[in-house]
PDB file of C-alpha atoms in Angstrom:
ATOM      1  CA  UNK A   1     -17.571 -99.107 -77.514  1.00  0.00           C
ATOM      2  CA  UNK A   2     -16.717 -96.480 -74.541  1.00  0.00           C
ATOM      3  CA  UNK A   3     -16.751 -92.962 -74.889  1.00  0.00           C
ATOM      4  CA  UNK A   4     -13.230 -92.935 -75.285  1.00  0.00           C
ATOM      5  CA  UNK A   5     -13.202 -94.904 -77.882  1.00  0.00           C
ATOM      6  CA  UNK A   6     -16.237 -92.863 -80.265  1.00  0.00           C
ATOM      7  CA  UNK A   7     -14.502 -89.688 -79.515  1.00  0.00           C
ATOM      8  CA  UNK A   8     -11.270 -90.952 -81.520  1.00  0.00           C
ATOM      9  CA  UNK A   9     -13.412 -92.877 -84.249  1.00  0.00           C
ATOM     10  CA  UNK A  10     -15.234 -89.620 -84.779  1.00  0.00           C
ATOM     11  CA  UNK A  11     -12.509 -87.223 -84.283  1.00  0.00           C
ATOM     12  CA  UNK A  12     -12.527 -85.837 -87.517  1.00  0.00           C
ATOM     13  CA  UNK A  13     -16.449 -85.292 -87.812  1.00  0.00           C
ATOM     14  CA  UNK A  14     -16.298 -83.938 -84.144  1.00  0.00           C
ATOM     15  CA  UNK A  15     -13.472 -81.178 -85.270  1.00  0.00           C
ATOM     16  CA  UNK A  16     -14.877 -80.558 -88.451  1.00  0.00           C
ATOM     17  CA  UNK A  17     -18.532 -79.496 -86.803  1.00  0.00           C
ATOM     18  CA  UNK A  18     -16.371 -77.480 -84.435  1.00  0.00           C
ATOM     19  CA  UNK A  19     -15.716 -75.319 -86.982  1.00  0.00           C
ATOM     20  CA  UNK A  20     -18.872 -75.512 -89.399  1.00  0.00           C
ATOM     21  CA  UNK A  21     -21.690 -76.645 -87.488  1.00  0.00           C
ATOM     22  CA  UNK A  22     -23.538 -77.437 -90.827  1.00  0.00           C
ATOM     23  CA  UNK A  23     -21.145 -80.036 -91.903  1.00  0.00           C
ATOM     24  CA  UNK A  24     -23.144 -83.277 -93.338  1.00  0.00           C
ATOM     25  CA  UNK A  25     -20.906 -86.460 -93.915  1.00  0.00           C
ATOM     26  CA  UNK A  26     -23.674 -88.096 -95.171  1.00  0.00           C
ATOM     27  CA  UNK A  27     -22.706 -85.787 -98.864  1.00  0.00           C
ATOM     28  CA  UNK A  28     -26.688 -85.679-100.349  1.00  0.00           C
ATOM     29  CA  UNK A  29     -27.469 -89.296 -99.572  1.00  0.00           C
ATOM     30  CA  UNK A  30     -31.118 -88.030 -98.865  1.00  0.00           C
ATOM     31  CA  UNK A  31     -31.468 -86.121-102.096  1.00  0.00           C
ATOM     32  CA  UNK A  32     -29.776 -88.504-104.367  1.00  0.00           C
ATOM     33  CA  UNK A  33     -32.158 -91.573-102.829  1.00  0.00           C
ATOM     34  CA  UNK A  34     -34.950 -89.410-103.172  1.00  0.00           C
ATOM     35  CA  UNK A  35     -33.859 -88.835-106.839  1.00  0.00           C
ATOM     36  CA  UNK A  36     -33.176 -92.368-107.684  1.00  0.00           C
ATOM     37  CA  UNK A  37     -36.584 -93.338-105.710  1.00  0.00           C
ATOM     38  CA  UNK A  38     -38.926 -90.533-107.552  1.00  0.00           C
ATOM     39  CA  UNK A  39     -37.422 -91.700-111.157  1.00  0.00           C
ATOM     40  CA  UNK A  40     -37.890 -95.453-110.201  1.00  0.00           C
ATOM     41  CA  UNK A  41     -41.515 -94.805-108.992  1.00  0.00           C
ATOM     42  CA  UNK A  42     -42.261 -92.673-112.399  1.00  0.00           C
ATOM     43  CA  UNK A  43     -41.267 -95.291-114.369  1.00  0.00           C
ATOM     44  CA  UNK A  44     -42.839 -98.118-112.755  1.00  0.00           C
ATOM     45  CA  UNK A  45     -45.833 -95.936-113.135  1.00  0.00           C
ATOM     46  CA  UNK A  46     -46.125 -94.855-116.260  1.00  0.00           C
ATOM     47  CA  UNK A  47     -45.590 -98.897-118.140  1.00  0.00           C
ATOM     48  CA  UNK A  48     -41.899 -98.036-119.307  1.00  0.00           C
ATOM     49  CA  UNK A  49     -42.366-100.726-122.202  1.00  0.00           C
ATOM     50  CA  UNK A  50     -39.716-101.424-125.063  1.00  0.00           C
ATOM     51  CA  UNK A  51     -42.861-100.963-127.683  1.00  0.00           C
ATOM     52  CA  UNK A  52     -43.622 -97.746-126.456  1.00  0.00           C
ATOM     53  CA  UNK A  53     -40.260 -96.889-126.616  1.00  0.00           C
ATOM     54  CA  UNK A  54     -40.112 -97.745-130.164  1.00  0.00           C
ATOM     55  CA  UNK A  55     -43.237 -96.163-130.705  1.00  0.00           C
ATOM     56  CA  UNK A  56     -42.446 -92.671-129.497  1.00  0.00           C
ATOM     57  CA  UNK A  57     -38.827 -92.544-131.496  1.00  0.00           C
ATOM     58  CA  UNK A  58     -39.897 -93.413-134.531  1.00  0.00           C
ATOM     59  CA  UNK A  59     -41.085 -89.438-135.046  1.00  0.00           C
ATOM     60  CA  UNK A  60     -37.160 -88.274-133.534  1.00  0.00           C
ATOM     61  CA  UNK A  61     -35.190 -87.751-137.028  1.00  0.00           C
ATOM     62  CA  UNK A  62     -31.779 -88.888-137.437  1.00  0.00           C
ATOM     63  CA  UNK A  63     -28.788 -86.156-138.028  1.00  0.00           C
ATOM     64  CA  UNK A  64     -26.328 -86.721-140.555  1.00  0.00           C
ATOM     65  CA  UNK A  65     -23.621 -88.853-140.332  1.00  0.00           C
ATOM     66  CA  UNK A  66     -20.175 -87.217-138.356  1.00  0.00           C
ATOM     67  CA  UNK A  67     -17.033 -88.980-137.644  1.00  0.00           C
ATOM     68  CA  UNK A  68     -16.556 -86.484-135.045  1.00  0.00           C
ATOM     69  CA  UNK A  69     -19.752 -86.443-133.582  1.00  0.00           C
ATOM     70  CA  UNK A  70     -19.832 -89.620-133.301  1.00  0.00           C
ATOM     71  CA  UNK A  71     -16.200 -90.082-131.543  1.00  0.00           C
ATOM     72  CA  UNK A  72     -18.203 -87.739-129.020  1.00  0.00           C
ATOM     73  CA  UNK A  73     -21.340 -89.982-128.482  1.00  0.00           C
ATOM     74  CA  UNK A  74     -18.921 -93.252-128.212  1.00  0.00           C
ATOM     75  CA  UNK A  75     -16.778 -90.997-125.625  1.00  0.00           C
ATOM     76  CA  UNK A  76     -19.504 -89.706-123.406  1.00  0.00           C
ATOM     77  CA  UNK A  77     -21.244 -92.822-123.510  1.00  0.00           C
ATOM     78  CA  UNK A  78     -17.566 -95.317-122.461  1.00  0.00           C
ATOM     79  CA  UNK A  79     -17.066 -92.928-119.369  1.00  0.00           C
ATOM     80  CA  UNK A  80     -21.167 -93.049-117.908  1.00  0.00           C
ATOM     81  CA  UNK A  81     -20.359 -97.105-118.184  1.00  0.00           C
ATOM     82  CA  UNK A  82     -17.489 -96.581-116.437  1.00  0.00           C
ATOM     83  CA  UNK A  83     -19.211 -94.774-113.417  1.00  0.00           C
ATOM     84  CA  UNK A  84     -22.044 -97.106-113.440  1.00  0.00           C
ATOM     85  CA  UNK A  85     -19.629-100.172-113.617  1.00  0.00           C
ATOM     86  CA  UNK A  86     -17.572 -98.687-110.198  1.00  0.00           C
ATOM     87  CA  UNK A  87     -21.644 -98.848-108.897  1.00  0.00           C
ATOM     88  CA  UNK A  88     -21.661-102.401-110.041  1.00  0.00           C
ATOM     89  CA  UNK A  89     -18.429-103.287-108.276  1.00  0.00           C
ATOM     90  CA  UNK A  90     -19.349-101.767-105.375  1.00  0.00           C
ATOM     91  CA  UNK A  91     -22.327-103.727-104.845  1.00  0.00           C
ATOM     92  CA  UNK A  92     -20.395-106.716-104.358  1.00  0.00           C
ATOM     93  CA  UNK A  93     -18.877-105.559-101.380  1.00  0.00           C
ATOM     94  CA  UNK A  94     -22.006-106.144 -99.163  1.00  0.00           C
ATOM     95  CA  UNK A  95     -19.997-104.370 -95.547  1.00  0.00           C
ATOM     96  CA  UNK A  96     -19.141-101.241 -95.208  1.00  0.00           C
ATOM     97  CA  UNK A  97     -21.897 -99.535 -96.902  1.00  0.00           C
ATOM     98  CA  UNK A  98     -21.442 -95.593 -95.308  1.00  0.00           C
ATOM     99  CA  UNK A  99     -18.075 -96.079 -96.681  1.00  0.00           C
ATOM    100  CA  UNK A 100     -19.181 -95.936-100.145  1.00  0.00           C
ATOM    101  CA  UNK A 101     -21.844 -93.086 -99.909  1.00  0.00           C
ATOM    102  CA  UNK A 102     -19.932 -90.511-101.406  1.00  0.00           C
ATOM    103  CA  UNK A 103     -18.375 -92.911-103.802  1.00  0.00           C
ATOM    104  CA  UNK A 104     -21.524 -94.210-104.914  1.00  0.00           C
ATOM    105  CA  UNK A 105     -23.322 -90.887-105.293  1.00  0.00           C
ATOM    106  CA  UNK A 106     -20.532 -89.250-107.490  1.00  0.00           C
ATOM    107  CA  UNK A 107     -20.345 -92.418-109.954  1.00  0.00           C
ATOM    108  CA  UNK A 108     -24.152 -92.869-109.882  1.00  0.00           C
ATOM    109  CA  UNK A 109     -24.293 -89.206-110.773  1.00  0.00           C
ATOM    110  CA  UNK A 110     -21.539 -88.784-113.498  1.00  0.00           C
ATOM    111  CA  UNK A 111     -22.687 -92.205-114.712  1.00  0.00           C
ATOM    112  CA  UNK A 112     -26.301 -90.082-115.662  1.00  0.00           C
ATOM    113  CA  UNK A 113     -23.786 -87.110-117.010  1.00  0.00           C
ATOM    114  CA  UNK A 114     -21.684 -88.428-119.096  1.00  0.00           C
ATOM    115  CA  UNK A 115     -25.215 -90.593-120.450  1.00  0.00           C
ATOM    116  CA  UNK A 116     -26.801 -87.104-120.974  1.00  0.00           C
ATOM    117  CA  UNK A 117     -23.761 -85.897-122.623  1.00  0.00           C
ATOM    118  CA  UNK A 118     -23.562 -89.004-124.720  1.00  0.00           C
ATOM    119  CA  UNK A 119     -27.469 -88.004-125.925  1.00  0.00           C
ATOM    120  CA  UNK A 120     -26.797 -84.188-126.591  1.00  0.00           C
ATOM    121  CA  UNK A 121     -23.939 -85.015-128.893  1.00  0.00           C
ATOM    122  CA  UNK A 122     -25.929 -88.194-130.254  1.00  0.00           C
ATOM    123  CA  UNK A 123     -28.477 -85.328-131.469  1.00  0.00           C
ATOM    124  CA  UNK A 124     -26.155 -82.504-131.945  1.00  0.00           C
ATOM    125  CA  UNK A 125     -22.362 -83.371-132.192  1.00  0.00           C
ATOM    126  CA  UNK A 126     -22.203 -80.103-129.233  1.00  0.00           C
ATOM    127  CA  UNK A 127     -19.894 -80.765-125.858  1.00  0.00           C
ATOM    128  CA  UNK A 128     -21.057 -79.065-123.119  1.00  0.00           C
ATOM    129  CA  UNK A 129     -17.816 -77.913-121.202  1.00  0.00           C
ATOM    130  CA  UNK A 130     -19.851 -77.696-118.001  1.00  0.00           C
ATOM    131  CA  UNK A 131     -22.276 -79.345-115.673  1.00  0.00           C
ATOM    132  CA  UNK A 132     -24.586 -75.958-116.254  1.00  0.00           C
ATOM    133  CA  UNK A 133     -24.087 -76.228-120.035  1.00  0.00           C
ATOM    134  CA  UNK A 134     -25.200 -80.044-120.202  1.00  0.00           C
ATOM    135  CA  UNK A 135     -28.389 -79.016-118.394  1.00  0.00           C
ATOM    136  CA  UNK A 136     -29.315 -76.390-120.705  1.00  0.00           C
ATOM    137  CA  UNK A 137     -28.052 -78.562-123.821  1.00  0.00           C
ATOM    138  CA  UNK A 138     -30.397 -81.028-122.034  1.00  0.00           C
ATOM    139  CA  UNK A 139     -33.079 -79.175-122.284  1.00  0.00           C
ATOM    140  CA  UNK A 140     -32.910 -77.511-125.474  1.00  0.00           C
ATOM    141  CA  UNK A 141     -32.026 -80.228-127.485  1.00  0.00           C
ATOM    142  CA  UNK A 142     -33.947 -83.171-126.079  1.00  0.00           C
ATOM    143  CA  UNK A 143     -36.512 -81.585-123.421  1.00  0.00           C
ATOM    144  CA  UNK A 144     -38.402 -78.701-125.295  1.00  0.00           C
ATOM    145  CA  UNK A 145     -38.230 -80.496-128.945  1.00  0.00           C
ATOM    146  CA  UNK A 146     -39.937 -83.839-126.899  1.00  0.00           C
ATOM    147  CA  UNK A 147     -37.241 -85.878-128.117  1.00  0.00           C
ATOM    148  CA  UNK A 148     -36.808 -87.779-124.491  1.00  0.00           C
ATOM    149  CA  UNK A 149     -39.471 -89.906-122.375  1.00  0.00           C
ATOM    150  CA  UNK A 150     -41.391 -89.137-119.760  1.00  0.00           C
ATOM    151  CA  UNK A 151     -40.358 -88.874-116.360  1.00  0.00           C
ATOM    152  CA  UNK A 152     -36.615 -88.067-117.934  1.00  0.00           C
ATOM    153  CA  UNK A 153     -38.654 -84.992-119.720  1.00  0.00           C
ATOM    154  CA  UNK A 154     -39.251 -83.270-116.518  1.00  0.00           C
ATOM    155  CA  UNK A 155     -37.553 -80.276-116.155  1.00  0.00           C
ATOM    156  CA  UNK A 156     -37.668 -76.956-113.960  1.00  0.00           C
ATOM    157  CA  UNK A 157     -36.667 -73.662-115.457  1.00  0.00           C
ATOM    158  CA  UNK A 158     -35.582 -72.428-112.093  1.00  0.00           C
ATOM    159  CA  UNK A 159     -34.519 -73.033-108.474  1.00  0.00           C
ATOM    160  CA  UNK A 160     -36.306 -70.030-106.795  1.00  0.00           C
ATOM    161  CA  UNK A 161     -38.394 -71.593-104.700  1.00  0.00           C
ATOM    162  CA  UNK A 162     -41.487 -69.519-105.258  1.00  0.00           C
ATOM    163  CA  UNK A 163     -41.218 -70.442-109.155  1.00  0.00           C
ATOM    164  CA  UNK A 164     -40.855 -73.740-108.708  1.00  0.00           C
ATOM    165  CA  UNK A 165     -43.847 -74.835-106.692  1.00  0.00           C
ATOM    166  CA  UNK A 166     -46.039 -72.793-109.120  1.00  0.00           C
ATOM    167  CA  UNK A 167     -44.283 -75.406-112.184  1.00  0.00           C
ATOM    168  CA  UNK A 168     -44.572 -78.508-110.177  1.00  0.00           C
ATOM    169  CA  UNK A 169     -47.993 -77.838-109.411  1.00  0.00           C
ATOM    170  CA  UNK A 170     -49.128 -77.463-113.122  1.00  0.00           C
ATOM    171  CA  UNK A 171     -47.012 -81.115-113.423  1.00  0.00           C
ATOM    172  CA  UNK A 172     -48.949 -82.445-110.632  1.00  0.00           C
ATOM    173  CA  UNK A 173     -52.708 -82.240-112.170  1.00  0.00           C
TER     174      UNK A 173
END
C-alpha cells in the first residue's frame, strides 16, 4: 500500500487528529481488556467453585414475592443476554477484528449493566435510571451488605487519584 493510498484509508482519523490531537479510535480497548483480564485472573485465583457459590448464598435472604419486581429482574436480565449474544455473534466472524472494537466493548459492557441491573432489582425491585445510579444501587444493595462474591465485591468509593491508591493498597495486603 503507497502513501497515497493510507492517506485516503485514514482520511478520517488523519482529519479528525487535525482537530483534536487526543483523538483515540481504539474507544478504551486497553481499559476494557485490562478489565476483562483483572476479573478473569481474580477468579481463576480465588477457586470460583459452584459449592462455594452455594455456600456463601445460602446466608443472602430472599425478598418477598413482586409481580413487578420481578417483570424488572426478567427485563434487565433479557437485554444483558442480548448484548452478550451480539458478543457471541461476533466471534464468529474471525476477520475484521478492529472493526468490532467499539461494537464489542459497548455490548460487553451493557451486557454487565443490564446483569447488574437485573441483580439490584432481583434484591430490591429499584431501577436505576442511570449508569451513576446502578453503581451506587450496586454498591449499596449488594457490595456493603456482602451479598455479591469476591472479585465482583470490589469497589472504590472514589476516582481522585490520591484516594484511590490509599483503598487499593489496603485491598492489596
Amino acid at each position: 500500500m503507497g502513501r497515497l493510498d493510507r492517506e485516503r484509508e485514514y482520511w478520517l482519523y488523519n482529519r479528525l487528529r487535525a482537530e483534536r490531537s487526543n483523538i483515540n479510535p481504539q474507544f478504551s480497548f486497553n481499559a476494557t481488556c485490562n478489565w476483562i483480564g483483572a476479573i478473569a485472573f481474580l477468579c481463576r485465583c480465588s477457586g470460583f467453585e459452584k459449592s462455594d457459590f452455594a455456600q456463601f448464598y445460602t446466608s443472602v435472604q430472599r425478598r418477598s414475592i413482586n409481580a413487578t419486581a420481578d417483570t424488572l429482574v426478567f427485563e434487565q436480565a433479557f437485554n444483558s443476554f442480548q448484548y452478550l449474544s451480539a458478543l457471541e455473534a461476533m466471534k464468529i466472524t474471525q476477520q475484521y477484528h478492529y472493526n468490532f472494537i467499539h461494537s464489542a466493548i459497548i455490548s460487553w459492557y451493557y451486557g454487565v449493566y443490564f446483569a447488574a441491573g437485573a441483580m439490584i432489582a432481583a434484591c430490591d425491585g429499584s431501577s436505576q435510571q442511570d449508569h451513576k445510579g446502578t453503581a451506587n444501587a450496586w454498591t449499596n444493595h449488594l457490595v456493603v451488605p456482602r451479598k455479591i462474591v469476591y472479585p465482583f465485591n470490589l469497589s472504590l468509593q472514589t476516582l481522585v487519584k490520591k484516594e484511590y491508591e490509599v483503598e487499593i493498597n489496603k485491598l492489596d495486603r
